[in-house]
mmCIF file of C-alpha atoms in Angstrom:
data_model
loop_
_atom_site.group_PDB
_atom_site.id
_atom_site.type_symbol
_atom_site.label_atom_id
_atom_site.label_comp_id
_atom_site.label_asym_id
_atom_site.label_seq_id
_atom_site.Cartn_x
_atom_site.Cartn_y
_atom_site.Cartn_z
ATOM 1 C CA GLU A 1 47.103 -109.946 42.567
ATOM 2 C CA ARG A 2 44.010 -109.364 40.442
ATOM 3 C CA GLY A 3 44.334 -112.494 38.335
ATOM 4 C CA PRO A 4 40.930 -114.179 37.944
ATOM 5 C CA SER A 5 41.951 -117.546 39.344
ATOM 6 C CA HIS A 6 45.466 -117.436 40.846
ATOM 7 C CA GLY A 7 45.294 -118.416 44.500
ATOM 8 C CA SER A 8 41.491 -118.656 44.376
ATOM 9 C CA TYR A 9 41.085 -122.405 43.834
ATOM 10 C CA GLY A 10 39.784 -121.909 40.318
ATOM 11 C CA VAL A 11 37.010 -119.565 41.437
ATOM 12 C CA GLN A 12 36.089 -117.052 38.748
ATOM 13 C CA PRO A 13 34.200 -113.731 38.946
ATOM 14 C CA SER A 14 31.349 -115.451 37.137
ATOM 15 C CA HIS A 15 30.943 -117.744 40.151
ATOM 16 C CA ALA A 16 30.037 -114.709 42.253
ATOM 17 C CA ARG A 17 27.263 -113.860 39.821
ATOM 18 C CA ARG A 18 26.082 -117.472 39.959
ATOM 19 C CA LEU A 19 26.007 -117.510 43.753
ATOM 20 C CA ALA A 20 23.968 -114.318 43.672
ATOM 21 C CA SER A 21 21.097 -116.343 42.213
ATOM 22 C CA PHE A 22 20.652 -118.140 45.555
ATOM 23 C CA PRO A 23 18.132 -116.752 48.070
ATOM 24 C CA ASP A 24 19.598 -113.523 49.429
ATOM 25 C CA GLU A 25 20.133 -114.730 53.008
ATOM 26 C CA ILE A 26 22.174 -117.688 51.689
ATOM 27 C CA ALA A 27 23.869 -115.805 48.878
ATOM 28 C CA VAL A 28 25.367 -113.156 51.137
ATOM 29 C CA GLU A 29 27.148 -115.793 53.249
ATOM 30 C CA LEU A 30 28.468 -117.674 50.221
ATOM 31 C CA LEU A 31 29.594 -114.457 48.575
ATOM 32 C CA GLY A 32 31.242 -113.413 51.820
ATOM 33 C CA VAL A 33 33.645 -116.337 51.482
ATOM 34 C CA LEU A 34 34.669 -115.051 48.053
ATOM 35 C CA THR A 35 35.665 -111.672 49.478
ATOM 36 C CA PHE A 36 38.667 -113.446 51.039
ATOM 37 C CA MET A 37 39.889 -115.001 47.786
ATOM 38 C CA GLN A 38 43.293 -113.944 46.483
ATOM 39 C CA SER A 39 41.984 -112.829 43.107
ATOM 40 C CA GLY A 40 41.006 -109.175 43.140
ATOM 41 C CA TYR A 41 38.569 -109.809 40.300
ATOM 42 C CA VAL A 42 36.751 -112.361 42.444
ATOM 43 C CA ARG A 43 36.728 -110.123 45.509
ATOM 44 C CA GLU A 44 35.380 -107.217 43.495
ATOM 45 C CA ALA A 45 32.651 -109.328 41.867
ATOM 46 C CA ALA A 46 31.662 -110.744 45.259
ATOM 47 C CA LEU A 47 31.345 -107.300 46.822
ATOM 48 C CA ARG A 48 29.211 -105.995 43.982
ATOM 49 C CA ALA A 49 26.995 -109.068 44.234
ATOM 50 C CA ILE A 50 26.669 -108.602 48.009
ATOM 51 C CA ALA A 51 25.558 -105.025 47.434
ATOM 52 C CA LYS A 52 22.874 -106.226 45.034
ATOM 53 C CA THR A 53 21.415 -108.586 47.636
ATOM 54 C CA GLY A 54 20.607 -105.573 49.789
ATOM 55 C CA ARG A 55 21.264 -107.662 52.901
ATOM 56 C CA SER A 56 22.779 -105.597 55.698
ATOM 57 C CA GLU A 57 24.480 -108.757 57.010
ATOM 58 C CA GLY A 58 26.897 -108.291 54.125
ATOM 59 C CA LEU A 59 28.460 -105.315 55.901
ATOM 60 C CA ARG A 60 30.702 -107.623 57.920
ATOM 61 C CA TYR A 61 32.321 -108.710 54.645
ATOM 62 C CA VAL A 62 32.409 -105.209 53.188
ATOM 63 C CA LEU A 63 34.213 -103.484 56.068
ATOM 64 C CA PRO A 64 37.523 -105.423 55.821
ATOM 65 C CA ARG A 65 37.706 -104.784 52.081
ATOM 66 C CA LEU A 66 37.608 -101.004 52.513
ATOM 67 C CA GLY A 67 41.342 -101.320 53.088
ATOM 68 C CA ASP A 68 41.973 -103.828 50.287
ATOM 69 C CA TRP A 69 45.283 -103.591 48.417
ATOM 70 C CA VAL A 70 43.482 -103.396 45.037
ATOM 71 C CA PRO A 71 41.920 -99.983 44.269
ATOM 72 C CA GLN A 72 39.018 -101.482 42.302
ATOM 73 C CA VAL A 73 38.146 -103.746 45.223
ATOM 74 C CA ARG A 74 38.256 -100.808 47.622
ATOM 75 C CA GLN A 75 35.887 -98.906 45.328
ATOM 76 C CA ALA A 76 33.500 -101.858 45.195
ATOM 77 C CA ALA A 77 33.558 -101.985 48.996
ATOM 78 C CA GLU A 78 32.860 -98.255 49.270
ATOM 79 C CA ASP A 79 29.946 -98.563 46.842
ATOM 80 C CA ALA A 80 28.557 -101.529 48.772
ATOM 81 C CA LEU A 81 28.902 -99.666 52.068
ATOM 82 C CA GLU A 82 26.905 -96.697 50.816
ATOM 83 C CA GLY A 83 24.096 -98.911 49.574
ATOM 84 C CA LEU A 84 23.893 -101.223 52.569
ATOM 85 C CA LEU A 85 23.846 -98.405 55.112
ATOM 86 C CA GLU A 86 20.371 -97.627 53.829
ATOM 87 C CA ARG A 87 19.085 -101.114 54.541
ATOM 88 C CA PRO A 88 17.107 -102.257 57.603
ATOM 89 C CA LEU A 89 19.205 -103.690 60.445
ATOM 90 C CA ALA A 90 22.395 -102.030 59.159
ATOM 91 C CA ALA A 91 22.949 -100.369 62.532
ATOM 92 C CA SER A 92 22.567 -103.643 64.428
ATOM 93 C CA VAL A 93 25.077 -105.375 62.155
ATOM 94 C CA LEU A 94 27.580 -102.540 62.491
ATOM 95 C CA LEU A 95 27.320 -102.483 66.272
ATOM 96 C CA GLU A 96 27.635 -106.264 66.452
ATOM 97 C CA HIS A 97 30.837 -106.043 64.417
ATOM 98 C CA PHE A 98 32.169 -102.840 65.940
ATOM 99 C CA ARG A 99 35.665 -104.298 66.125
ATOM 100 C CA LEU A 100 35.792 -104.239 62.318
ATOM 101 C CA ILE A 101 34.989 -100.522 62.454
ATOM 102 C CA GLU A 102 37.748 -99.953 65.009
ATOM 103 C CA ALA A 103 40.161 -101.949 62.839
ATOM 104 C CA LEU A 104 39.774 -99.361 60.071
ATOM 105 C CA ARG A 105 42.004 -97.066 62.143
ATOM 106 C CA LEU A 106 44.841 -99.587 61.889
ATOM 107 C CA VAL A 107 44.951 -99.660 58.083
ATOM 108 C CA ARG A 108 48.081 -97.947 56.759
ATOM 109 C CA ARG A 109 47.683 -98.750 53.074
ATOM 110 C CA VAL A 110 45.034 -96.089 52.603
ATOM 111 C CA ASP A 111 43.460 -93.415 54.792
ATOM 112 C CA LEU A 112 40.078 -94.757 55.946
ATOM 113 C CA SER A 113 39.301 -91.984 58.410
ATOM 114 C CA GLU A 114 36.612 -90.569 56.126
ATOM 115 C CA ALA A 115 34.935 -93.952 55.666
ATOM 116 C CA ARG A 116 35.078 -94.617 59.414
ATOM 117 C CA GLU A 117 33.569 -91.227 60.203
ATOM 118 C CA ARG A 118 30.827 -91.877 57.640
ATOM 119 C CA ILE A 119 29.927 -95.060 59.539
ATOM 120 C CA LEU A 120 30.055 -93.355 62.935
ATOM 121 C CA ALA A 121 27.898 -90.484 61.667
ATOM 122 C CA PHE A 122 25.350 -93.041 60.534
ATOM 123 C CA LEU A 123 25.380 -94.714 63.953
ATOM 124 C CA ARG A 124 24.899 -91.371 65.681
ATOM 125 C CA THR A 125 21.538 -91.041 63.956
ATOM 126 C CA LEU A 126 20.381 -93.803 66.328
ATOM 127 C CA ARG A 127 20.503 -91.519 69.367
ATOM 128 C CA GLY A 128 17.799 -92.507 71.800
ATOM 129 C CA GLY A 129 16.996 -95.768 70.047
ATOM 130 C CA ALA A 130 17.039 -99.318 71.353
ATOM 131 C CA SER A 131 20.268 -100.160 69.507
ATOM 132 C CA MET A 132 22.061 -97.302 71.232
ATOM 133 C CA CYS A 133 20.763 -98.304 74.661
ATOM 134 C CA ASP A 134 21.754 -101.922 74.128
ATOM 135 C CA ALA A 135 25.267 -100.921 73.097
ATOM 136 C CA LEU A 136 25.762 -98.558 76.042
ATOM 137 C CA THR A 137 24.727 -101.264 78.511
ATOM 138 C CA SER A 138 26.351 -104.229 76.764
ATOM 139 C CA ARG A 139 28.072 -106.878 78.905
ATOM 140 C CA ASP A 140 31.019 -106.546 76.498
ATOM 141 C CA ALA A 141 33.180 -103.790 78.011
ATOM 142 C CA ALA A 142 34.890 -103.065 74.689
ATOM 143 C CA MET A 143 31.467 -102.531 73.140
ATOM 144 C CA ARG A 144 30.559 -100.137 75.958
ATOM 145 C CA VAL A 145 33.694 -98.083 75.381
ATOM 146 C CA PHE A 146 32.992 -97.938 71.651
ATOM 147 C CA ALA A 147 29.343 -97.015 72.179
ATOM 148 C CA HIS A 148 30.118 -94.305 74.723
ATOM 149 C CA GLU A 149 32.541 -92.723 72.275
ATOM 150 C CA VAL A 150 30.052 -92.869 69.411
ATOM 151 C CA PHE A 151 27.130 -91.572 71.473
ATOM 152 C CA LEU A 152 29.187 -89.151 73.563
ATOM 153 C CA ASP A 153 26.755 -86.249 73.124
ATOM 154 C CA GLU A 154 23.910 -88.395 74.410
ATOM 155 C CA VAL A 155 25.993 -89.623 77.349
ATOM 156 C CA ARG A 156 27.273 -86.305 78.612
ATOM 157 C CA GLY A 157 23.838 -84.752 78.362
ATOM 158 C CA SER A 158 22.248 -87.403 80.563
ATOM 159 C CA ARG A 159 22.710 -87.503 84.326
ATOM 160 C CA GLU A 160 21.516 -91.112 84.281
ATOM 161 C CA ARG A 161 24.270 -92.074 81.816
ATOM 162 C CA VAL A 162 26.919 -90.273 83.840
ATOM 163 C CA GLU A 163 25.735 -92.029 87.011
ATOM 164 C CA ALA A 164 26.042 -95.354 85.194
ATOM 165 C CA LEU A 165 29.619 -94.458 84.289
ATOM 166 C CA LEU A 166 30.385 -93.711 87.920
ATOM 167 C CA ARG A 167 29.177 -97.205 88.822
ATOM 168 C CA ASP A 168 31.016 -98.996 86.003
ATOM 169 C CA ARG A 169 33.930 -100.932 87.504
ATOM 170 C CA ASN A 170 35.529 -102.087 84.268
ATOM 171 C CA PRO A 171 39.105 -100.716 83.988
ATOM 172 C CA GLY A 172 38.694 -99.863 80.305
ATOM 173 C CA MET A 173 35.521 -97.898 80.957
ATOM 174 C CA ARG A 174 37.079 -96.159 83.961
ATOM 175 C CA ALA A 175 40.090 -95.119 81.888
ATOM 176 C CA TRP A 176 37.835 -93.790 79.121
ATOM 177 C CA PHE A 177 35.700 -91.901 81.636
ATOM 178 C CA LEU A 178 38.750 -90.360 83.331
ATOM 179 C CA ARG A 179 40.126 -89.125 80.006
ATOM 180 C CA LYS A 180 36.818 -87.432 79.246
ATOM 181 C CA ILE A 181 36.704 -85.824 82.712
ATOM 182 C CA LEU A 182 40.264 -84.515 82.429
ATOM 183 C CA ALA A 183 39.583 -83.168 78.941
ATOM 184 C CA GLY A 184 36.486 -81.393 80.199
ATOM 185 C CA THR A 185 34.336 -83.308 77.755
ATOM 186 C CA ILE A 186 32.089 -84.653 80.513
ATOM 187 C CA ALA A 187 31.265 -82.242 83.324
ATOM 188 C CA LEU A 188 30.586 -83.505 86.845
ATOM 189 C CA ASP A 189 29.160 -81.805 89.886
ATOM 190 C CA GLU A 190 31.266 -81.760 93.071
ATOM 191 C CA ALA A 191 29.752 -84.914 94.550
ATOM 192 C CA GLN A 192 30.162 -86.829 91.294
ATOM 193 C CA TYR A 193 33.730 -85.636 90.985
ATOM 194 C CA ARG A 194 34.603 -86.947 94.444
ATOM 195 C CA ARG A 195 33.017 -90.304 93.601
ATOM 196 C CA ALA A 196 34.974 -90.467 90.371
ATOM 197 C CA LEU A 197 38.238 -89.807 92.222
ATOM 198 C CA ARG A 198 37.445 -92.497 94.785
ATOM 199 C CA ALA A 199 36.625 -94.962 92.010
ATOM 200 C CA GLN A 200 39.904 -94.239 90.253
ATOM 201 C CA SER A 201 41.980 -94.463 93.444
ATOM 202 C CA SER A 202 40.396 -97.805 94.320
ATOM 203 C CA ARG A 203 42.099 -99.296 91.252
ATOM 204 C CA PHE A 204 45.396 -99.082 93.132
ATOM 205 C CA VAL A 205 44.144 -100.600 96.373
ATOM 206 C CA SER A 206 44.162 -104.382 96.594
#
């Protein structure tokens, strides 16, 4: 439904433009609420206003709308994504909300594989940076799995990273690591291979 007010509590596209006049750090949060309104006109206006703030925090509202059911809203989200990826702290926001990136794979309405790969390619430019290191060593195991997949080239080229994987006792990380070993994506020396086998077998010993 793209009607300007139906299901949106009387909110109009013009309200998005009005909220954009607030200080950017406040405006992006207020506009973010509008991206969940039923009216496609309101969602589209909110996304375009978020893009104009230039605040990378707005990415967490942009990502879900990449799979919106209204083509014009999807286009507004794509435009906002391209602009906000150039802003400072974009990488930190994307990593913080990595589950929204993973959720793009679940969208069936439209193929978002290209948009997802665009985001991952952007994140890969962080190789060697603090954001990458923080993600690879996060206490959140799901974040670690995501980060190891994104920064796979960095991981498999570093003995230190591989050693850290051998020590990681999280089942999700172990499963990811085993898949990469079996696929030949990550090469181990003989001693590392034996340690990896012992670590995997220990999962079945209680």
